[in-house]
Coordinates of C-alpha atoms and ligand atoms in Angstrom, one line a residue:
Chain X
M1 CA 0.0 0.0 0.0
I2 CA 2.7 2.5 1.0
Q3 CA 5.8 2.2 -1.3
L4 CA 8.6 4.7 -0.9
R5 CA 11.4 4.3 -3.4
R6 CA 14.8 6.1 -3.0
V7 CA 13.0 9.1 -1.4
S8 CA 15.1 12.1 -0.4
K9 CA 14.2 15.3 1.3
S10 CA 16.3 18.4 2.1
Y11 CA 15.7 21.7 3.6
T12 CA 17.3 24.7 2.0
A13 CA 16.4 27.4 4.5
F14 CA 20.1 28.3 4.9
A15 CA 23.0 28.8 2.7
H16 CA 23.7 25.1 2.5
A17 CA 21.0 22.5 1.9
S18 CA 20.7 20.1 4.8
V19 CA 19.7 16.6 3.9
V20 CA 17.0 15.2 6.2
L21 CA 16.0 12.0 4.5
R22 CA 18.5 10.1 2.4
D23 CA 17.5 7.6 -0.3
V24 CA 14.7 6.0 1.8
T25 CA 13.2 2.8 0.3
L26 CA 10.3 1.5 2.4
D27 CA 7.3 -0.8 2.0
I28 CA 4.4 -0.8 4.4
P29 CA 1.8 -3.4 3.4
T30 CA -2.0 -2.7 3.8
G31 CA -3.2 -3.3 7.3
Q32 CA 0.2 -3.2 9.0
F33 CA 0.7 -1.4 12.4
V34 CA 4.2 0.2 12.3
A35 CA 6.0 2.1 15.1
I36 CA 8.8 4.5 14.1
M37 CA 11.5 5.5 16.7
G38 CA 14.7 7.4 16.6
P39 CA 16.6 10.4 18.0
S40 CA 15.2 13.9 18.1
G41 CA 15.8 15.7 14.8
S42 CA 16.5 12.5 12.9
G43 CA 13.7 13.0 10.3
K44 CA 10.7 11.1 11.8
S45 CA 8.1 13.9 11.4
T46 CA 9.5 14.7 7.9
L47 CA 9.0 11.0 6.9
L48 CA 5.5 11.0 8.4
N49 CA 4.6 14.1 6.5
L50 CA 5.7 12.5 3.2
I51 CA 3.7 9.3 4.0
G52 CA 0.7 11.4 4.9
C53 CA 0.9 13.4 1.6
L54 CA 1.5 16.7 3.6
D55 CA 4.8 17.1 1.8
T56 CA 6.4 15.8 -1.4
P57 CA 9.8 14.2 -1.9
D58 CA 12.7 16.1 -3.6
S59 CA 13.6 12.9 -5.4
G60 CA 12.4 9.3 -5.6
T61 CA 8.9 8.0 -5.9
Y62 CA 5.9 7.4 -3.6
E63 CA 3.2 5.0 -4.5
L64 CA 0.1 5.0 -2.3
F65 CA -3.0 2.9 -2.9
G66 CA -1.3 2.0 -6.2
Q67 CA -1.0 5.6 -7.4
H68 CA 2.1 7.8 -7.9
V69 CA 1.3 10.5 -5.4
D70 CA 4.7 12.1 -5.9
Q71 CA 3.3 13.3 -9.3
M72 CA -0.1 14.5 -8.1
S73 CA -1.4 18.1 -7.9
E74 CA -2.1 19.7 -4.5
D75 CA -5.9 19.3 -5.2
Q76 CA -5.5 15.5 -5.7
L77 CA -3.3 15.2 -2.6
S78 CA -5.8 17.1 -0.5
M79 CA -8.6 14.8 -1.5
I80 CA -6.5 11.8 -0.5
R81 CA -5.6 13.5 2.8
L82 CA -9.2 14.3 3.6
R83 CA -10.8 10.9 2.8
R84 CA -8.2 8.3 3.2
I85 CA -5.6 9.5 5.8
G86 CA -6.1 10.5 9.4
F87 CA -3.2 12.6 10.7
V88 CA -2.4 13.2 14.4
F89 CA 0.2 16.1 14.5
Q90 CA 3.1 16.2 16.9
S91 CA 1.8 19.7 18.0
F92 CA -1.9 18.9 17.5
N93 CA -2.8 21.8 15.2
L94 CA -6.2 22.5 16.7
I95 CA -8.1 25.6 15.8
P96 CA -8.1 27.9 18.9
R97 CA -11.4 29.7 18.3
Y98 CA -13.4 26.4 17.8
T99 CA -14.7 24.1 20.4
A100 CA -13.5 20.5 20.8
L101 CA -16.7 19.3 19.1
H102 CA -16.3 21.7 16.2
N103 CA -12.6 20.9 15.8
V104 CA -13.5 17.2 15.5
E105 CA -16.3 18.0 13.0
L106 CA -14.0 20.0 10.6
P107 CA -12.8 17.1 8.4
M108 CA -16.4 15.9 8.0
I109 CA -17.5 19.4 7.0
Y110 CA -14.9 19.4 4.3
A111 CA -16.0 15.9 3.3
R112 CA -19.6 17.1 3.0
V113 CA -21.0 14.8 5.6
D114 CA -24.6 15.8 6.6
P115 CA -24.9 17.8 9.9
A116 CA -26.7 15.1 11.9
A117 CA -24.3 12.3 11.0
R118 CA -21.4 14.7 11.6
T119 CA -22.4 15.6 15.1
R120 CA -23.1 12.0 16.0
R121 CA -19.7 10.8 14.7
A122 CA -17.8 13.7 16.4
Q123 CA -19.5 12.9 19.7
R124 CA -18.7 9.2 19.2
A125 CA -15.0 9.9 18.5
L126 CA -14.8 12.2 21.6
E127 CA -16.4 9.4 23.6
L128 CA -13.8 6.9 22.4
V129 CA -11.0 9.2 23.7
G130 CA -12.7 9.9 27.0
L131 CA -13.7 13.5 26.4
S132 CA -17.5 13.5 26.3
Q133 CA -17.5 16.1 29.1
K134 CA -15.4 18.6 27.2
L135 CA -17.3 19.1 23.9
A136 CA -17.9 22.8 24.5
H137 CA -14.3 23.6 25.7
K138 CA -11.9 25.5 23.4
P139 CA -8.3 24.2 23.2
S140 CA -7.1 26.9 25.7
Q141 CA -9.6 25.5 28.2
L142 CA -8.2 22.0 27.9
S143 CA -5.1 20.3 29.4
G144 CA -2.2 19.2 27.1
G145 CA -3.3 15.6 27.1
Q146 CA -6.9 16.6 26.4
Q147 CA -5.8 18.6 23.4
Q148 CA -3.8 15.7 22.2
R149 CA -6.9 13.4 22.4
I150 CA -9.0 16.0 20.5
A151 CA -6.4 15.7 17.7
I152 CA -6.7 11.9 17.8
A153 CA -10.5 12.0 17.7
R154 CA -10.3 14.4 14.7
A155 CA -8.0 12.0 12.8
L156 CA -10.6 9.2 13.1
V157 CA -13.9 10.8 12.0
N158 CA -13.6 10.3 8.2
D159 CA -12.9 6.6 8.8
P160 CA -9.6 6.8 7.0
A161 CA -7.7 3.7 5.6
I162 CA -4.5 5.0 7.1
I163 CA -3.8 6.6 10.5
V164 CA -0.5 8.6 10.6
A165 CA 0.2 9.5 14.2
D166 CA 3.2 11.6 15.3
E167 CA 3.8 11.0 19.1
P168 CA 0.1 10.4 19.8
T169 CA 0.7 9.7 23.5
G170 CA 3.5 12.3 24.1
S171 CA 1.3 14.4 26.5
L172 CA -0.7 11.5 28.0
D173 CA -0.2 9.8 31.4
S174 CA 0.6 6.2 31.2
T175 CA -2.9 4.9 31.8
T176 CA -4.5 7.1 29.2
G177 CA -1.7 6.3 26.8
H178 CA -2.4 2.6 27.0
E179 CA -6.2 3.3 26.6
I180 CA -5.4 5.2 23.3
M181 CA -3.2 2.2 22.2
H182 CA -6.1 -0.1 22.8
L183 CA -8.2 2.1 20.6
F184 CA -5.5 2.0 18.0
R185 CA -5.4 -1.8 18.2
R186 CA -9.2 -1.8 17.6
M187 CA -8.7 0.4 14.6
H188 CA -6.0 -1.9 13.4
A189 CA -8.2 -5.0 13.9
A190 CA -10.9 -3.2 11.7
G191 CA -8.4 -3.2 8.9
K192 CA -6.6 0.2 9.1
T193 CA -3.0 0.7 8.4
I194 CA -1.3 2.6 11.3
V195 CA 2.1 4.4 11.1
M196 CA 3.0 5.9 14.5
V197 CA 6.1 7.8 15.7
T198 CA 6.7 7.2 19.4
H199 CA 9.7 7.5 21.7
E200 CA 8.3 5.1 24.3
A201 CA 9.2 1.5 24.0
D202 CA 6.0 0.3 25.8
I203 CA 3.9 2.2 23.3
A204 CA 5.9 0.9 20.3
A205 CA 5.2 -2.6 21.7
Y206 CA 1.6 -2.3 20.5
A207 CA 2.8 -2.3 16.9
Q208 CA 3.7 -5.3 14.7
R209 CA 6.8 -3.8 13.3
I210 CA 9.4 -1.2 14.5
L211 CA 11.4 1.1 12.2
Y212 CA 14.3 3.2 13.3
V213 CA 15.2 6.6 11.8
K214 CA 18.7 7.9 12.3
D215 CA 20.6 10.5 10.2
G216 CA 17.9 10.4 7.6
R217 CA 18.1 6.6 7.0
V218 CA 15.4 4.0 7.9
S219 CA 16.3 0.6 9.3
E220 CA 14.2 -2.4 10.5
G221 CA 13.7 -3.3 14.1
V222 CA 11.7 -6.4 15.0
L223 CA 8.9 -7.9 12.9
R224 CA 6.4 -9.9 14.8
Chain Y
M1 CA 10.7 27.6 50.2
I2 CA 7.4 26.7 48.4
Q3 CA 4.5 26.6 50.9
L4 CA 1.0 26.1 49.6
R5 CA -1.7 26.2 52.2
R6 CA -5.3 25.1 51.4
V7 CA -5.0 26.3 47.8
S8 CA -8.0 25.9 45.6
K9 CA -8.5 26.8 41.9
S10 CA -11.6 26.6 39.8
Y11 CA -12.5 27.5 36.2
T12 CA -15.8 29.3 35.6
A13 CA -15.8 29.3 31.8
F14 CA -19.1 27.5 31.8
A15 CA -22.4 27.8 33.7
H16 CA -21.0 25.8 36.6
A17 CA -17.7 26.3 38.2
S18 CA -15.5 23.2 37.9
V19 CA -13.0 22.7 40.7
V20 CA -9.6 21.8 39.4
L21 CA -7.5 22.0 42.6
R22 CA -9.1 21.3 46.0
D23 CA -7.7 22.4 49.3
V24 CA -4.0 21.7 48.4
T25 CA -1.5 21.9 51.2
L26 CA 2.1 21.3 50.1
D27 CA 5.7 22.1 51.2
I28 CA 8.6 21.9 48.9
P29 CA 11.9 22.6 50.7
T30 CA 14.6 24.7 49.1
G31 CA 16.8 22.5 46.9
Q32 CA 14.4 19.6 46.5
F33 CA 13.9 17.8 43.1
V34 CA 10.3 16.8 42.9
A35 CA 8.4 14.9 40.1
I36 CA 4.6 15.3 39.7
M37 CA 2.6 12.6 38.0
G38 CA -1.1 11.9 37.5
P39 CA -3.8 11.4 34.9
S40 CA -4.5 13.7 32.0
G41 CA -6.7 16.6 33.1
S42 CA -6.0 16.1 36.8
G43 CA -4.6 19.5 37.5
K44 CA -0.8 19.1 37.2
S45 CA -0.3 22.1 34.8
T46 CA -2.7 24.2 36.9
L47 CA -0.6 23.4 40.0
L48 CA 2.6 24.2 38.2
N49 CA 1.2 27.5 37.0
L50 CA 0.4 28.4 40.6
I51 CA 3.8 27.4 41.9
G52 CA 5.5 29.3 39.1
C53 CA 3.5 32.5 39.8
L54 CA 1.8 32.4 36.4
D55 CA -1.6 32.2 38.1
T56 CA -3.0 32.9 41.5
P57 CA -5.1 30.7 43.8
D58 CA -8.9 31.4 44.2
S59 CA -8.4 30.6 47.9
G60 CA -5.7 29.6 50.3
T61 CA -2.2 31.1 50.6
Y62 CA 1.2 30.7 48.8
E63 CA 4.4 31.6 50.5
L64 CA 7.5 31.6 48.2
F65 CA 10.9 32.6 49.4
G66 CA 9.2 33.6 52.6
Q67 CA 6.8 36.1 50.9
H68 CA 3.1 35.9 50.4
V69 CA 2.9 35.8 46.7
D70 CA -0.8 35.3 46.6
Q71 CA -1.2 38.9 47.7
M72 CA 1.3 40.4 45.2
S73 CA 0.6 42.7 42.3
E74 CA 1.2 41.5 38.7
D75 CA 4.3 43.7 38.5
Q76 CA 5.8 42.0 41.6
L77 CA 4.9 38.6 40.3
S78 CA 6.5 39.3 37.0
M79 CA 9.8 40.3 38.6
I80 CA 9.9 37.0 40.6
R81 CA 9.0 35.0 37.4
L82 CA 11.8 36.8 35.5
R83 CA 14.6 36.5 37.9
R84 CA 13.9 33.6 40.2
I85 CA 11.9 31.0 38.2
G86 CA 12.6 29.3 35.0
F87 CA 9.5 27.8 33.4
V88 CA 9.4 25.1 30.7
F89 CA 5.9 25.1 29.3
Q90 CA 4.0 21.9 28.2
S91 CA 3.5 23.5 24.7
F92 CA 6.9 25.3 24.7
N93 CA 5.5 28.9 24.0
L94 CA 8.3 29.9 21.6
I95 CA 8.1 33.1 19.6
P96 CA 7.6 31.9 15.9
R97 CA 9.3 34.9 14.3
Y98 CA 12.4 34.8 16.4
T99 CA 15.4 32.5 15.9
A100 CA 16.4 29.8 18.5
L101 CA 19.1 32.1 19.8
H102 CA 16.8 35.1 20.1
N103 CA 14.1 33.1 21.9
V104 CA 16.7 32.0 24.4
E105 CA 18.0 35.5 24.9
L106 CA 14.6 37.0 25.6
P107 CA 14.5 36.5 29.4
M108 CA 17.9 38.1 29.6
I109 CA 16.8 41.1 27.5
Y110 CA 14.0 41.7 30.0
A111 CA 16.4 41.3 32.9
R112 CA 18.7 43.9 31.3
V113 CA 21.7 41.7 30.8
D114 CA 24.3 43.3 28.6
P115 CA 24.4 42.1 25.0
A116 CA 27.8 40.4 25.0
A117 CA 27.0 38.4 28.2
R118 CA 23.5 37.6 26.8
T119 CA 24.7 36.1 23.6
R120 CA 27.4 34.1 25.4
R121 CA 24.9 32.7 27.9
A122 CA 22.3 31.9 25.3
Q123 CA 24.9 30.0 23.2
R124 CA 26.1 28.1 26.3
A125 CA 22.5 27.1 27.2
L126 CA 21.9 25.9 23.6
E127 CA 25.1 23.9 23.8
L128 CA 23.9 22.3 27.0
V129 CA 20.8 21.0 25.2
G130 CA 22.7 19.9 22.1
L131 CA 21.5 22.6 19.7
S132 CA 24.6 24.6 18.9
Q133 CA 24.0 23.9 15.2
K134 CA 20.5 25.4 15.2
L135 CA 21.0 28.9 16.6
A136 CA 19.6 30.6 13.4
H137 CA 16.6 28.3 12.9
K138 CA 13.1 29.6 13.7
P139 CA 10.8 27.2 15.6
S140 CA 9.0 26.2 12.3
Q141 CA 12.4 25.0 11.1
L142 CA 13.0 22.8 14.1
S143 CA 11.7 19.3 15.1
G144 CA 9.3 18.9 18.0
G145 CA 12.1 17.7 20.3
Q146 CA 14.4 20.6 19.2
Q147 CA 11.6 23.1 20.0
Q148 CA 11.3 21.5 23.4
R149 CA 15.0 21.8 24.1
I150 CA 14.9 25.5 23.1
A151 CA 12.2 26.0 25.7
I152 CA 14.4 24.2 28.3
A153 CA 17.5 26.3 27.4
R154 CA 15.4 29.5 27.7
A155 CA 14.3 28.5 31.2
L156 CA 17.9 28.3 32.4
V157 CA 19.5 31.5 31.2
N158 CA 18.6 33.8 34.1
D159 CA 20.1 31.3 36.5
P160 CA 16.8 30.9 38.4
A161 CA 16.5 29.5 41.9
I162 CA 13.6 27.3 40.8
I163 CA 13.0 25.4 37.6
V164 CA 9.3 24.5 36.9
A165 CA 9.1 22.1 34.0
D166 CA 5.9 20.8 32.5
E167 CA 6.6 17.5 30.7
P168 CA 10.2 18.6 29.7
T169 CA 10.9 15.3 27.9
G170 CA 7.5 14.7 26.3
S171 CA 8.8 15.2 22.8
L172 CA 12.2 13.7 23.2
D173 CA 13.5 10.3 22.3
S174 CA 14.7 8.2 25.2
T175 CA 18.4 9.0 24.9
T176 CA 18.0 12.8 24.6
G177 CA 15.4 12.6 27.5
H178 CA 18.0 11.1 29.8
E179 CA 20.6 13.7 28.7
I180 CA 18.2 16.4 29.7
M181 CA 17.7 14.7 33.0
H182 CA 21.4 14.6 33.6
L183 CA 21.4 18.3 32.9
F184 CA 18.6 18.7 35.5
R185 CA 20.6 16.7 38.0
R186 CA 23.5 19.0 37.5
M187 CA 21.2 22.0 38.1
H188 CA 19.9 20.3 41.2
A189 CA 23.5 19.6 42.4
A190 CA 24.2 23.4 42.0
G191 CA 21.4 24.1 44.5
K192 CA 18.3 24.7 42.4
T193 CA 14.8 23.6 43.4
I194 CA 13.2 21.6 40.5
V195 CA 9.5 20.8 40.2
M196 CA 8.8 18.7 37.1
V197 CA 5.6 17.1 35.7
T198 CA 6.2 13.9 33.8
H199 CA 4.2 10.9 32.8
E200 CA 7.2 8.6 32.4
A201 CA 8.4 6.6 35.4
D202 CA 12.0 6.4 34.3
I203 CA 12.1 10.2 34.1
A204 CA 10.4 10.6 37.5
A205 CA 13.2 8.3 38.9
Y206 CA 15.7 11.2 38.6
A207 CA 13.8 13.1 41.3
Q208 CA 14.1 12.8 45.0
R209 CA 10.3 12.9 45.7
I210 CA 7.2 12.0 43.7
L211 CA 3.8 13.6 44.1
Y212 CA 0.6 12.4 42.6
V213 CA -2.2 14.6 41.5
K214 CA -5.7 13.1 41.1
D215 CA -9.1 14.8 41.0
G216 CA -7.4 18.0 42.1
R217 CA -5.8 16.5 45.2
V218 CA -2.1 16.0 45.8
S219 CA -0.7 12.9 47.6
E220 CA 2.9 11.7 48.4
G221 CA 4.6 9.0 46.5
V222 CA 8.1 7.8 47.6
L223 CA 10.6 10.1 49.3
R224 CA 14.3 9.1 48.9
Ligands
ATP1 N1 -9.7 27.8 31.0 C1 -10.2 26.7 31.4 N2 -11.6 26.7 31.6 C2 -12.2 25.5 32.0 N3 -11.6 24.4 32.3 C3 -10.2 24.4 32.2 C4 -9.5 25.5 31.7 N4 -8.2 25.2 31.7 C5 -8.1 23.9 32.1 N5 -9.3 23.4 32.4 C6 -9.6 22.1 32.9 O1 -8.9 21.9 34.1 C7 -8.5 20.6 34.2 C8 -7.0 20.5 34.6 O2 -6.2 21.0 33.6 P1 -4.6 20.8 33.7 O3 -4.1 21.5 32.4 O4 -4.1 21.3 34.9 O5 -4.4 19.2 33.6 P2 -3.1 18.4 33.5 O6 -3.0 17.5 34.7 O7 -1.9 19.2 33.3 O8 -3.4 17.4 32.3 P3 -2.3 16.9 31.2 O9 -1.6 15.7 31.8 O10 -3.3 16.4 30.1 O11 -1.5 18.0 30.7 C9 -8.8 19.9 32.9 O12 -9.9 19.0 33.1 C10 -9.1 21.0 32.0 O13 -10.1 20.6 31.0
ATP2 N1 11.9 24.2 7.5 C1 13.1 23.6 7.9 N2 14.3 24.2 7.5 C2 15.5 23.7 7.9 N3 15.6 22.5 8.7 C3 14.4 21.9 9.1 C4 13.2 22.4 8.7 N4 12.2 21.6 9.3 C5 12.9 20.7 10.0 N5 14.2 20.9 9.8 C6 15.3 20.0 10.4 O1 15.1 18.7 9.9 C7 15.5 17.7 10.8 C8 14.4 16.7 11.0 O2 13.3 17.2 11.5 P1 12.0 16.3 12.0 O3 11.0 17.2 12.5 O4 11.7 15.4 10.9 O5 12.7 15.4 13.2 P2 12.0 14.4 14.2 O6 12.8 13.1 14.0 O7 10.6 14.4 14.0 O8 12.4 15.0 15.6 P3 11.6 15.0 17.0 O9 11.8 13.6 17.5 O10 12.4 16.0 17.8 O11 10.2 15.4 16.7 C9 15.8 18.5 12.1 O12 17.2 18.5 12.4 C10 15.2 19.9 11.9 O13 16.1 20.9 12.5
MG3 MG1 9.0 15.0 15.2
MG4 MG1 -0.7 19.5 31.6

């Protein structure tokens, strides 16, 4: 399903280009649950952004669902992102002026889901992450871990084929983190592909496969 | 040094007031390294904001350095925050338009440190968190864990008596997290008081004392 071939990515913000991902070749079969670990600054978020079609490679190819996404227009990519990928950002990216409920409804508004179904699905997603009591709160009225769970709920509402999650338990206490991992396992059992960055070994243990990113290269950990 | 007596805090954003901290009485002696754990939404950041003088109790008293800070003006509190407390925020609170170096210099600009000493101390702090190569980067050009480390560096530059850190390793890989804890241990050995929220047991293990927050109440863990 996810096929990266010799993908490279650099940033050229400064006088010299700095290479972040070097010649990455990676296959993630449909329905696999993968954890990605590695040092701070090694390229994990950059890799996730490529996989989630939020960014495009400088060189190499990316086939997703059998299509060459590296050659697609921004409009085509945004349709794929909206309907087929659910992204949990490392810094959440919630809209400050909207309530928790409205933040979770946003992807469904863009996908033209009717209002009644939208509210029902948003409420259900917030219930799954333990935040039914916080529907009317804005992000500034929520704790860090509550904001993170809003971001997770939002990623699930369009029932995406792939969940791409960047440190989804980074702001959660241990117990809540494991509850979220049980939710991810249920999503996985329902057929979803999950690609998750984490720095915690006992969170990575929920996945079937572990990849390590270091100096822009990807290597295999343990396949179970 | 830190004496909270019967401190309560509620939020009244909605029709009913919701109590977040209830009747908290807590002493943290000068020079102690305390870790605070507890469920998401239990009141840890709210407690840290009170301790760090970023917020005031609704009832009860707070004596810090022998003074009743609960009765101080905002000007007096801001002087204490600037010179005597270094705060690492759960969501970093970096200034997007400033470089890493300038973000770290900001507290020293407010404290009227001369420019040469300022730049030297900012560079030193960034070196201590492993980011000497990123001085000219803006936050959007940095990874999540690099942003977190800028926030840590910034908290150290006015050589505060107290470090208040809200999940300081939440976005860091294991190795870098332990490096930051070794830095905190050195700060502690130099006489600083450290109050740190964390959800990871092996990070809490660096502290001398563990407190648990649950439903707005604080209880003792293990004192070593
Ligand atoms: N401005 C506000 N208005 C209403 N409720 C608020 C406000 N800010 C925070 N809260 C609520 O106060 C409670 C405690 O928040 P706090 O940020 O202290 O929790 P926390 O223990 O730090 O959680 P986490 O581990 O998720 O960071 C939460 O239930 C939150 O929803
Ligand atoms: N816009 C940019 N311009 C220049 N360099 C950048 C830019 N964005 C990211 N970088 C650099 O690219 C490298 C990889 O960043 P990335 O966010 O992928 O790391 P990461 O593995 O997710 O780190 P973390 O674990 O800290 O979140 C970092 O060294 C970062 O400084
Ligand atoms: Mg990252
Ligand atoms: Mg918090």
